[in-house]
Amino acid sequence: MKKLRQDSVAANLPPYLRDAVDEMFFSGTTYKAVQERVAEDGITWSLTSIAQYYHNHVQPLMATRRKDIAAKLNKIDASDLDEATLQAVRSTVFDLATSPGSDPKTLKTLFGIVQSYAKGKLESTRLQLDIDKWQTMAAQALLDKALSPEVQAIVNGEGSDAQKVAMLRPLLFGKAQTITPEFING
């Protein structure tokens, strides 16, 4: 960032007005709108000088802001993002990709966040599909056992419901196992 010349209009703007001009540029306003804003305070500033101020001072500030934001975003776990935040990151990636002079590292960081989220979403979906698959297989195995002749003989045979359940339990679910927890000294 170049140092402002002491005799320039920008160097002599009151701090509140310079901040207002910077914010106008950060929000994407035009040189003409900036010229009209400073004219409200009785200051004449040429469009050429405004353009030089923008290119020499505002653009480097914007690049620094982007780098800071990208560094902060790089520390965020993408799985914690909600859909609205992810959409904002995608929009920013698009804006940076289409704007000249954008920092490739910032673009790479933001795109990495989008990819990380997509990868996490895909893994979550895959896990849910695996859970559904195993539950279906377990239900099918149980149904197959329930329709076996051994089970049908117990169900249709003599005895109380409690006796039938006691006889069915090992056939359907296997032998009852007693598990003794082991404690490890840590």
C-alpha atoms as a PDB file:
ATOM      1  CA  MET A   1       0.000   0.000   0.000  1.00  0.00           C
ATOM      2  CA  LYS A   2       1.442   3.303  -1.098  1.00  0.00           C
ATOM      3  CA  LYS A   3       1.713   6.150   1.346  1.00  0.00           C
ATOM      4  CA  LEU A   4      -0.675   9.033   0.676  1.00  0.00           C
ATOM      5  CA  ARG A   5       0.876  12.250  -0.499  1.00  0.00           C
ATOM      6  CA  GLN A   6       0.500  14.951   2.144  1.00  0.00           C
ATOM      7  CA  ASP A   7      -1.067  17.383  -0.314  1.00  0.00           C
ATOM      8  CA  SER A   8      -3.622  14.871  -1.660  1.00  0.00           C
ATOM      9  CA  VAL A   9      -7.343  15.167  -1.024  1.00  0.00           C
ATOM     10  CA  ALA A  10      -7.416  11.644   0.470  1.00  0.00           C
ATOM     11  CA  ALA A  11      -4.678  12.477   2.995  1.00  0.00           C
ATOM     12  CA  ASN A  12      -6.596  15.535   4.129  1.00  0.00           C
ATOM     13  CA  LEU A  13     -10.015  13.907   4.490  1.00  0.00           C
ATOM     14  CA  PRO A  14     -11.343  13.960   8.049  1.00  0.00           C
ATOM     15  CA  PRO A  15     -11.015  10.473   9.623  1.00  0.00           C
ATOM     16  CA  TYR A  16     -14.797   9.971   9.780  1.00  0.00           C
ATOM     17  CA  LEU A  17     -15.112  10.793   6.073  1.00  0.00           C
ATOM     18  CA  ARG A  18     -12.179   8.578   5.048  1.00  0.00           C
ATOM     19  CA  ASP A  19     -13.757   5.707   7.013  1.00  0.00           C
ATOM     20  CA  ALA A  20     -17.076   6.392   5.285  1.00  0.00           C
ATOM     21  CA  VAL A  21     -15.382   6.380   1.866  1.00  0.00           C
ATOM     22  CA  ASP A  22     -13.576   3.109   2.663  1.00  0.00           C
ATOM     23  CA  GLU A  23     -16.830   1.484   3.783  1.00  0.00           C
ATOM     24  CA  MET A  24     -18.542   2.693   0.611  1.00  0.00           C
ATOM     25  CA  PHE A  25     -15.824   1.012  -1.438  1.00  0.00           C
ATOM     26  CA  PHE A  26     -15.998  -2.169   0.681  1.00  0.00           C
ATOM     27  CA  SER A  27     -19.708  -2.347  -0.074  1.00  0.00           C
ATOM     28  CA  GLY A  28     -19.042  -1.993  -3.828  1.00  0.00           C
ATOM     29  CA  THR A  29     -20.053   1.581  -4.537  1.00  0.00           C
ATOM     30  CA  THR A  30     -18.970   3.608  -7.586  1.00  0.00           C
ATOM     31  CA  TYR A  31     -16.354   6.349  -7.832  1.00  0.00           C
ATOM     32  CA  LYS A  32     -19.127   8.807  -8.716  1.00  0.00           C
ATOM     33  CA  ALA A  33     -21.050   7.951  -5.524  1.00  0.00           C
ATOM     34  CA  VAL A  34     -17.889   8.559  -3.478  1.00  0.00           C
ATOM     35  CA  GLN A  35     -17.353  11.871  -5.260  1.00  0.00           C
ATOM     36  CA  GLU A  36     -20.925  12.915  -4.439  1.00  0.00           C
ATOM     37  CA  ARG A  37     -20.512  11.870  -0.777  1.00  0.00           C
ATOM     38  CA  VAL A  38     -17.388  13.971  -0.208  1.00  0.00           C
ATOM     39  CA  ALA A  39     -19.012  16.852  -2.092  1.00  0.00           C
ATOM     40  CA  GLU A  40     -21.714  16.858   0.604  1.00  0.00           C
ATOM     41  CA  ASP A  41     -18.970  17.963   3.012  1.00  0.00           C
ATOM     42  CA  GLY A  42     -17.758  20.624   0.571  1.00  0.00           C
ATOM     43  CA  ILE A  43     -14.726  18.712  -0.716  1.00  0.00           C
ATOM     44  CA  THR A  44     -13.892  18.538  -4.421  1.00  0.00           C
ATOM     45  CA  TRP A  45     -12.223  15.265  -5.423  1.00  0.00           C
ATOM     46  CA  SER A  46     -11.602  14.218  -9.042  1.00  0.00           C
ATOM     47  CA  LEU A  47     -12.670  10.803 -10.295  1.00  0.00           C
ATOM     48  CA  THR A  48      -9.075  10.057 -11.334  1.00  0.00           C
ATOM     49  CA  SER A  49      -7.808  10.743  -7.815  1.00  0.00           C
ATOM     50  CA  ILE A  50     -10.605   8.639  -6.340  1.00  0.00           C
ATOM     51  CA  ALA A  51      -9.648   5.761  -8.668  1.00  0.00           C
ATOM     52  CA  GLN A  52      -5.992   6.056  -7.637  1.00  0.00           C
ATOM     53  CA  TYR A  53      -6.992   6.063  -3.967  1.00  0.00           C
ATOM     54  CA  TYR A  54      -9.126   2.967  -4.557  1.00  0.00           C
ATOM     55  CA  HIS A  55      -6.380   1.037  -6.363  1.00  0.00           C
ATOM     56  CA  ASN A  56      -3.513   2.098  -4.102  1.00  0.00           C
ATOM     57  CA  HIS A  57      -5.231   1.968  -0.704  1.00  0.00           C
ATOM     58  CA  VAL A  58      -8.659   0.333  -0.670  1.00  0.00           C
ATOM     59  CA  GLN A  59      -7.871  -2.755  -2.769  1.00  0.00           C
ATOM     60  CA  PRO A  60      -4.877  -3.721  -0.582  1.00  0.00           C
ATOM     61  CA  LEU A  61      -7.085  -3.282   2.511  1.00  0.00           C
ATOM     62  CA  MET A  62      -9.725  -5.509   0.946  1.00  0.00           C
ATOM     63  CA  ALA A  63      -7.102  -8.152   0.116  1.00  0.00           C
ATOM     64  CA  THR A  64      -5.858  -8.061   3.707  1.00  0.00           C
ATOM     65  CA  ARG A  65      -9.404  -8.462   4.997  1.00  0.00           C
ATOM     66  CA  ARG A  66      -9.966 -11.423   2.675  1.00  0.00           C
ATOM     67  CA  LYS A  67      -6.755 -13.083   3.851  1.00  0.00           C
ATOM     68  CA  ASP A  68      -7.746 -12.603   7.491  1.00  0.00           C
ATOM     69  CA  ILE A  69     -11.200 -14.022   6.856  1.00  0.00           C
ATOM     70  CA  ALA A  70      -9.741 -16.968   4.938  1.00  0.00           C
ATOM     71  CA  ALA A  71      -7.320 -17.682   7.798  1.00  0.00           C
ATOM     72  CA  LYS A  72     -10.210 -17.682  10.279  1.00  0.00           C
ATOM     73  CA  LEU A  73     -12.350 -19.825   7.995  1.00  0.00           C
ATOM     74  CA  ASN A  74      -9.490 -22.267   7.562  1.00  0.00           C
ATOM     75  CA  LYS A  75      -9.727 -23.018  11.292  1.00  0.00           C
ATOM     76  CA  ILE A  76     -13.459 -23.811  11.097  1.00  0.00           C
ATOM     77  CA  ASP A  77     -14.598 -27.423  10.956  1.00  0.00           C
ATOM     78  CA  ALA A  78     -16.790 -27.614   7.854  1.00  0.00           C
ATOM     79  CA  SER A  79     -19.065 -30.220   9.430  1.00  0.00           C
ATOM     80  CA  ASP A  80     -20.285 -27.539  11.849  1.00  0.00           C
ATOM     81  CA  LEU A  81     -21.556 -25.264   9.071  1.00  0.00           C
ATOM     82  CA  ASP A  82     -25.239 -24.865   8.427  1.00  0.00           C
ATOM     83  CA  GLU A  83     -26.636 -24.679   4.898  1.00  0.00           C
ATOM     84  CA  ALA A  84     -26.941 -20.857   4.883  1.00  0.00           C
ATOM     85  CA  THR A  85     -23.303 -20.377   5.917  1.00  0.00           C
ATOM     86  CA  LEU A  86     -22.153 -22.879   3.330  1.00  0.00           C
ATOM     87  CA  GLN A  87     -24.129 -21.021   0.666  1.00  0.00           C
ATOM     88  CA  ALA A  88     -22.443 -17.753   1.716  1.00  0.00           C
ATOM     89  CA  VAL A  89     -19.018 -19.413   1.443  1.00  0.00           C
ATOM     90  CA  ARG A  90     -19.919 -20.745  -2.023  1.00  0.00           C
ATOM     91  CA  SER A  91     -21.012 -17.271  -3.073  1.00  0.00           C
ATOM     92  CA  THR A  92     -17.754 -15.781  -1.792  1.00  0.00           C
ATOM     93  CA  VAL A  93     -15.764 -18.435  -3.668  1.00  0.00           C
ATOM     94  CA  PHE A  94     -17.624 -17.528  -6.846  1.00  0.00           C
ATOM     95  CA  ASP A  95     -17.085 -13.793  -6.293  1.00  0.00           C
ATOM     96  CA  LEU A  96     -13.375 -14.305  -5.665  1.00  0.00           C
ATOM     97  CA  ALA A  97     -13.000 -16.605  -8.658  1.00  0.00           C
ATOM     98  CA  THR A  98     -14.567 -14.046 -10.976  1.00  0.00           C
ATOM     99  CA  SER A  99     -12.849 -10.944  -9.595  1.00  0.00           C
ATOM    100  CA  PRO A 100      -9.481  -9.930 -11.013  1.00  0.00           C
ATOM    101  CA  GLY A 101      -6.567  -9.810  -8.612  1.00  0.00           C
ATOM    102  CA  SER A 102      -8.104 -12.109  -6.015  1.00  0.00           C
ATOM    103  CA  ASP A 103      -5.722 -14.080  -3.847  1.00  0.00           C
ATOM    104  CA  PRO A 104      -5.429 -17.719  -5.032  1.00  0.00           C
ATOM    105  CA  LYS A 105      -4.617 -18.923  -1.502  1.00  0.00           C
ATOM    106  CA  THR A 106      -7.836 -17.385  -0.174  1.00  0.00           C
ATOM    107  CA  LEU A 107      -9.797 -18.958  -3.000  1.00  0.00           C
ATOM    108  CA  LYS A 108      -8.188 -22.336  -2.343  1.00  0.00           C
ATOM    109  CA  THR A 109      -8.955 -22.124   1.391  1.00  0.00           C
ATOM    110  CA  LEU A 110     -12.608 -21.241   0.847  1.00  0.00           C
ATOM    111  CA  PHE A 111     -13.050 -23.894  -1.815  1.00  0.00           C
ATOM    112  CA  GLY A 112     -11.451 -26.405   0.557  1.00  0.00           C
ATOM    113  CA  ILE A 113     -14.154 -25.612   3.109  1.00  0.00           C
ATOM    114  CA  VAL A 114     -16.860 -26.266   0.521  1.00  0.00           C
ATOM    115  CA  GLN A 115     -15.196 -29.547  -0.490  1.00  0.00           C
ATOM    116  CA  SER A 116     -14.740 -30.607   3.121  1.00  0.00           C
ATOM    117  CA  TYR A 117     -18.427 -30.023   3.821  1.00  0.00           C
ATOM    118  CA  ALA A 118     -19.449 -31.977   0.723  1.00  0.00           C
ATOM    119  CA  LYS A 119     -17.142 -34.845   1.695  1.00  0.00           C
ATOM    120  CA  GLY A 120     -18.572 -34.922   5.233  1.00  0.00           C
ATOM    121  CA  LYS A 121     -22.119 -34.891   3.882  1.00  0.00           C
ATOM    122  CA  LEU A 122     -21.286 -37.765   1.527  1.00  0.00           C
ATOM    123  CA  GLU A 123     -19.722 -39.815   4.339  1.00  0.00           C
ATOM    124  CA  SER A 124     -22.742 -39.162   6.546  1.00  0.00           C
ATOM    125  CA  THR A 125     -25.074 -40.371   3.799  1.00  0.00           C
ATOM    126  CA  ARG A 126     -22.898 -43.444   3.206  1.00  0.00           C
ATOM    127  CA  LEU A 127     -22.954 -44.253   6.927  1.00  0.00           C
ATOM    128  CA  GLN A 128     -26.744 -43.967   7.045  1.00  0.00           C
ATOM    129  CA  LEU A 129     -27.040 -46.268   4.027  1.00  0.00           C
ATOM    130  CA  ASP A 130     -24.772 -48.818   5.749  1.00  0.00           C
ATOM    131  CA  ILE A 131     -26.894 -48.645   8.908  1.00  0.00           C
ATOM    132  CA  ASP A 132     -30.071 -49.164   6.865  1.00  0.00           C
ATOM    133  CA  LYS A 133     -28.453 -52.077   5.022  1.00  0.00           C
ATOM    134  CA  TRP A 134     -27.377 -53.844   8.237  1.00  0.00           C
ATOM    135  CA  GLN A 135     -30.740 -53.302   9.890  1.00  0.00           C
ATOM    136  CA  THR A 136     -32.488 -54.760   6.851  1.00  0.00           C
ATOM    137  CA  MET A 137     -30.140 -57.742   6.802  1.00  0.00           C
ATOM    138  CA  ALA A 138     -30.671 -58.344  10.526  1.00  0.00           C
ATOM    139  CA  ALA A 139     -34.449 -58.113  10.136  1.00  0.00           C
ATOM    140  CA  GLN A 140     -34.336 -60.527   7.194  1.00  0.00           C
ATOM    141  CA  ALA A 141     -32.193 -63.006   9.167  1.00  0.00           C
ATOM    142  CA  LEU A 142     -34.596 -62.806  12.103  1.00  0.00           C
ATOM    143  CA  LEU A 143     -37.571 -63.285   9.793  1.00  0.00           C
ATOM    144  CA  ASP A 144     -35.891 -66.302   8.182  1.00  0.00           C
ATOM    145  CA  LYS A 145     -35.321 -67.836  11.618  1.00  0.00           C
ATOM    146  CA  ALA A 146     -38.883 -67.012  12.682  1.00  0.00           C
ATOM    147  CA  LEU A 147     -40.272 -68.876   9.686  1.00  0.00           C
ATOM    148  CA  SER A 148     -38.051 -71.939  10.245  1.00  0.00           C
ATOM    149  CA  PRO A 149     -39.788 -75.269  11.113  1.00  0.00           C
ATOM    150  CA  GLU A 150     -38.139 -75.344  14.571  1.00  0.00           C
ATOM    151  CA  VAL A 151     -39.598 -71.982  15.549  1.00  0.00           C
ATOM    152  CA  GLN A 152     -42.994 -72.756  14.042  1.00  0.00           C
ATOM    153  CA  ALA A 153     -43.128 -75.999  16.039  1.00  0.00           C
ATOM    154  CA  ILE A 154     -42.537 -74.071  19.292  1.00  0.00           C
ATOM    155  CA  VAL A 155     -45.065 -71.352  18.404  1.00  0.00           C
ATOM    156  CA  ASN A 156     -47.767 -73.861  17.475  1.00  0.00           C
ATOM    157  CA  GLY A 157     -46.845 -76.303  20.277  1.00  0.00           C
ATOM    158  CA  GLU A 158     -48.086 -76.666  23.820  1.00  0.00           C
ATOM    159  CA  GLY A 159     -46.951 -74.514  26.719  1.00  0.00           C
ATOM    160  CA  SER A 160     -47.407 -71.097  28.220  1.00  0.00           C
ATOM    161  CA  ASP A 161     -46.262 -67.913  26.462  1.00  0.00           C
ATOM    162  CA  ALA A 162     -43.409 -67.524  28.961  1.00  0.00           C
ATOM    163  CA  GLN A 163     -42.217 -71.073  28.192  1.00  0.00           C
ATOM    164  CA  LYS A 164     -42.437 -70.454  24.436  1.00  0.00           C
ATOM    165  CA  VAL A 165     -40.459 -67.185  24.764  1.00  0.00           C
ATOM    166  CA  ALA A 166     -37.804 -68.972  26.822  1.00  0.00           C
ATOM    167  CA  MET A 167     -37.456 -71.644  24.109  1.00  0.00           C
ATOM    168  CA  LEU A 168     -37.542 -69.124  21.229  1.00  0.00           C
ATOM    169  CA  ARG A 169     -35.004 -66.662  22.618  1.00  0.00           C
ATOM    170  CA  PRO A 170     -31.881 -68.865  22.057  1.00  0.00           C
ATOM    171  CA  LEU A 171     -33.112 -69.930  18.599  1.00  0.00           C
ATOM    172  CA  LEU A 172     -33.729 -66.378  17.391  1.00  0.00           C
ATOM    173  CA  PHE A 173     -30.983 -64.435  19.164  1.00  0.00           C
ATOM    174  CA  GLY A 174     -28.346 -67.032  20.041  1.00  0.00           C
ATOM    175  CA  LYS A 175     -27.084 -68.176  23.402  1.00  0.00           C
ATOM    176  CA  ALA A 176     -27.180 -65.625  26.194  1.00  0.00           C
ATOM    177  CA  GLN A 177     -23.674 -64.450  27.007  1.00  0.00           C
ATOM    178  CA  THR A 178     -22.534 -62.975  30.255  1.00  0.00           C
ATOM    179  CA  ILE A 179     -20.049 -60.178  29.795  1.00  0.00           C
ATOM    180  CA  THR A 180     -17.696 -59.296  32.624  1.00  0.00           C
ATOM    181  CA  PRO A 181     -16.221 -55.845  32.252  1.00  0.00           C
ATOM    182  CA  GLU A 182     -12.465 -55.546  32.513  1.00  0.00           C
ATOM    183  CA  PHE A 183     -10.966 -52.453  34.014  1.00  0.00           C
ATOM    184  CA  ILE A 184      -7.630 -51.259  32.810  1.00  0.00           C
ATOM    185  CA  ASN A 185      -5.472 -49.202  35.104  1.00  0.00           C
ATOM    186  CA  GLY A 186      -4.840 -45.929  33.355  1.00  0.00           C
END
